[in-house]
Structure formats: structure tokens, C-alpha cells
Coordinates of C-alpha atoms in Angstrom, one line a residue:
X548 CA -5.9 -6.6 -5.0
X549 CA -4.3 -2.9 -3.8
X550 CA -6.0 0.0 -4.1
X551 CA -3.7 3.1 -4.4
X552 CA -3.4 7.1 -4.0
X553 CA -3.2 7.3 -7.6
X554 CA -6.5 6.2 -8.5
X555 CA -6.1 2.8 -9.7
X556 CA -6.8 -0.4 -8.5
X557 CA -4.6 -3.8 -9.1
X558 CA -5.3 -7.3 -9.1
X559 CA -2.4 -9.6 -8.7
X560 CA -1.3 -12.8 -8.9
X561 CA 0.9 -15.0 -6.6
X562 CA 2.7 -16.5 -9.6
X563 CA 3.9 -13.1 -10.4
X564 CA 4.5 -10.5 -7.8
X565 CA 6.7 -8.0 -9.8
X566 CA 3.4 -7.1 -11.9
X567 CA 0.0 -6.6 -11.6
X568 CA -1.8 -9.2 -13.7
X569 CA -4.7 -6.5 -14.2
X570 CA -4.7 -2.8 -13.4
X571 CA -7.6 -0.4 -14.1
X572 CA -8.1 3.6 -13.0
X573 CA -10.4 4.5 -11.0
X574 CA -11.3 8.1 -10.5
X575 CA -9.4 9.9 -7.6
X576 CA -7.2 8.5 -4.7
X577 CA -8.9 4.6 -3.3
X578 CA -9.6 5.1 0.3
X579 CA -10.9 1.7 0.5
X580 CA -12.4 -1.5 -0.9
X581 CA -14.1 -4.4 -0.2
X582 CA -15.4 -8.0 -1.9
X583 CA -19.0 -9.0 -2.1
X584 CA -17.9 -12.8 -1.4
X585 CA -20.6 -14.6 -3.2
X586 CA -20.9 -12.8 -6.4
X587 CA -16.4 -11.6 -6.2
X588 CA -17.7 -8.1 -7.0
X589 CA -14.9 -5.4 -5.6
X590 CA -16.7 -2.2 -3.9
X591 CA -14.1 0.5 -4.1
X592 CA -14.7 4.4 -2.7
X593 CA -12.8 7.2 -3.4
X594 CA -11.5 10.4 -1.8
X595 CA -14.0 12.4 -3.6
X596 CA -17.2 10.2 -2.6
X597 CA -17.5 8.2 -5.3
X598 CA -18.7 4.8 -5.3
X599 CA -17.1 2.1 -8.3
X600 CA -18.1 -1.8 -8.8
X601 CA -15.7 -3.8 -10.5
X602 CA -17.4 -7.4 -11.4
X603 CA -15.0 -10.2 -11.0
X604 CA -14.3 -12.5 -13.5
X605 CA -11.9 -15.0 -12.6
X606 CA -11.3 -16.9 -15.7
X607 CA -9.4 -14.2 -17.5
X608 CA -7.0 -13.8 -14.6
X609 CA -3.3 -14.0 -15.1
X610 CA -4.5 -16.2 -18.4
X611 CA -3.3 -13.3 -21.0
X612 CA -6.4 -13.1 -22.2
X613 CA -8.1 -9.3 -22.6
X614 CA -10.1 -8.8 -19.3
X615 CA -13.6 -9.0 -18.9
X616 CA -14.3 -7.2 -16.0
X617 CA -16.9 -4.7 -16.0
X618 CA -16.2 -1.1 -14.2
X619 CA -19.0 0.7 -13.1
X620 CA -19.6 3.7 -11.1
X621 CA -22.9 4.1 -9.1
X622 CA -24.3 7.5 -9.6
X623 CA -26.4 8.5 -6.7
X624 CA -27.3 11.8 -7.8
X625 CA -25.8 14.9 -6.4
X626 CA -27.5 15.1 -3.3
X627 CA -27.4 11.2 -2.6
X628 CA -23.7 10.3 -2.0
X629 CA -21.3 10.9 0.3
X630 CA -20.2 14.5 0.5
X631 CA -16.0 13.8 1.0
X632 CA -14.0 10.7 1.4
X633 CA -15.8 7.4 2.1
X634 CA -13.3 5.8 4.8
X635 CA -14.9 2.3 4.8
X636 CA -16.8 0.1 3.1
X637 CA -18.5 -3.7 4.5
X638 CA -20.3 -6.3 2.0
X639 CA -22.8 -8.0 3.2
X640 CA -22.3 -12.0 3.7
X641 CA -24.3 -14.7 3.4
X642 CA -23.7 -18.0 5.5
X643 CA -24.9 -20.3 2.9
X644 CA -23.5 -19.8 -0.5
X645 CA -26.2 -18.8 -3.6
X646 CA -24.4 -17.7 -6.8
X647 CA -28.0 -17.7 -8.4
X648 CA -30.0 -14.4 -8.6
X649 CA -27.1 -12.2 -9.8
X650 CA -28.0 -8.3 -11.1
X651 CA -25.2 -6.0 -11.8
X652 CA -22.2 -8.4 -9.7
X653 CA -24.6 -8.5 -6.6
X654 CA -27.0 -10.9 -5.1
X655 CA -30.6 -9.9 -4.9
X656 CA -32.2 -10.1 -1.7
X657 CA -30.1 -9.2 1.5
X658 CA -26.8 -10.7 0.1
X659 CA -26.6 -7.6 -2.4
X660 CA -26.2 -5.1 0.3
X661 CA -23.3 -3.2 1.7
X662 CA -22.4 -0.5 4.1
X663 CA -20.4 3.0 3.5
X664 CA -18.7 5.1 6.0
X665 CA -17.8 8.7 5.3
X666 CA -15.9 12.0 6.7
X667 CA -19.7 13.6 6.2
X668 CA -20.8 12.0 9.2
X669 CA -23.1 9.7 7.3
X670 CA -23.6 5.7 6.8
X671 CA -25.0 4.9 4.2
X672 CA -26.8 1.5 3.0
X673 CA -26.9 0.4 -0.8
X674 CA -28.3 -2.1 -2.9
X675 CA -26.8 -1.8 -5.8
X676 CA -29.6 -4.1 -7.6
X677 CA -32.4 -1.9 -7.0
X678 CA -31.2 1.4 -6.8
X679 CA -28.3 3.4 -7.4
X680 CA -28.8 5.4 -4.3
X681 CA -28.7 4.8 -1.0
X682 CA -32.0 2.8 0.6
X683 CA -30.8 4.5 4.3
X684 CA -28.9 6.8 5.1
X685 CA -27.9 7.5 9.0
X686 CA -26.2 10.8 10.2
X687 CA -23.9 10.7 13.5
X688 CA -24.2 14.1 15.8
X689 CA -21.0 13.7 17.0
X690 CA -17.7 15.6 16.0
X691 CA -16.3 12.9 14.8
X692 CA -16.8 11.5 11.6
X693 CA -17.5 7.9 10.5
X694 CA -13.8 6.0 10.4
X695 CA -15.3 2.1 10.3
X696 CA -18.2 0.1 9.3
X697 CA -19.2 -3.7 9.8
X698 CA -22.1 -6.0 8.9

């Protein structure tokens, strides 16, 4: 999967590299994306500090069928979110693999979580299953803003 400058987000297949086998549009430019590995659930952020889940689905890939992927953006609130770009985001992962418990394409529990990094100085942690805001938020007192973040 690519993310791109023009707000959308690909998914490809190796049999076909000329086109993307599913394409959807996001909101502004993709700064960056990650996959929640047990549930395949893609975490992309955007220029503007918004947050979008796209749940995975891999049956209807490259299989011509009409996709059943879910997009969803989480809405924080306007005082919850990241106030500019988010420049990273980290999933959570689990050492033993449990597909069961899934709410909204993540696990529940301490599988469902994952990390944000933004130009606001800010990283936030989510859990999407329980909240569409962030359950921590931590503010750096440096000049420098946030460029990375790692479970």
C-alpha cells in the first residue's frame, strides 16, 4: 500500500504493478501509515491532523469483486487531535496472534492501541475501541517537534 500527496491511499497487488487493485481518497496529503498486524487494519494521518482507519479485508483483493473495506475517520473533537501534520504513526503488536475480540478493525485489550507523533509537539496514545480520543496525550518542551514514534 502507498500513501500519497494527493490524498489517497493505494493498495496493490504483485500480479499487477501498472495498477492499483484498490484506491480510495483520503482527506488531505498522507504523511504516514501504519498496519495493526493482527486485525490488517491500515492507520493513516494526514497533513491536516486527521486520523483515518481503513479495515482490511483481504478476500476482495485483486478478485474484481466491489471492495468491502470500511473507511473511517476518528473524530477526536476539536480540541483532542493533533493540531498540524501527524509525522508518524506505530501499532501496537502482540507476540502471540488473537484475531478474536475485534471492535472497529482493532483488538481490544492492549493489542488495539497505537501511537501518533505530530509537528504540535505532542504524542498521542489511542484506542480506537474505547474512545475516539486520545487516552494520553504527552507534550515535548523542546523546539523540536515529534518526527518518529515506536512501540
Amino acid at each position: 500500500m502507498t500513501g500519497g500527496t494527493d490524498g489517497r491511499v493505494n493498495f496493490w497487488s504483485l500480479a499487477n504493478l501498472r495498477d492499483p487493485a484498490e484506491s480510495f481518497q483520503l482527506g488531505d496529503s498522507v504523511s504516514c501509515l501504519a498496519v495493526a498486524p493482527e486485525s490488517e487494519t491500515l492507520v493513516c494521518g494526514d497533513e491536516m491532523g486527521n486520523l483515518y482507519t481503513i479495515q482490511s479485508n483481504q478476500s476482495t483483493v485483486g478478485s474484481g469483486q466491489r471492495s468491502k473495506r470500511k473507511v473511517a475517520k476518528l473524530d477526536p473533537g476539536k480540541d483532542a487531535g493533533h493540531f498540524g501534520m501527524i509525522s508518524a504513526v506505530a501499532c501496537k503488536t502482540l507476540k502471540a496472534s488473537a484475531r478474536a475480540g475485534l471492535t472497529k478493525g482493532f483488538l481490544r485489550g492492549s493489542g488495539g492501541l497505537f501511537l501518533t507523533a505530530g509537528v504540535d509537539w505532542t504524542v498521542k496514545l489511542w484506542g480506537p475501541v474505547y474512545t475516539e480520543k486520545p487516552l494520553l496525550s504527552l507534550v515535548s518542551h523542546s523546539y523540536d517537534y515529534m518526527s518518529d514514534v515506536q512501540w
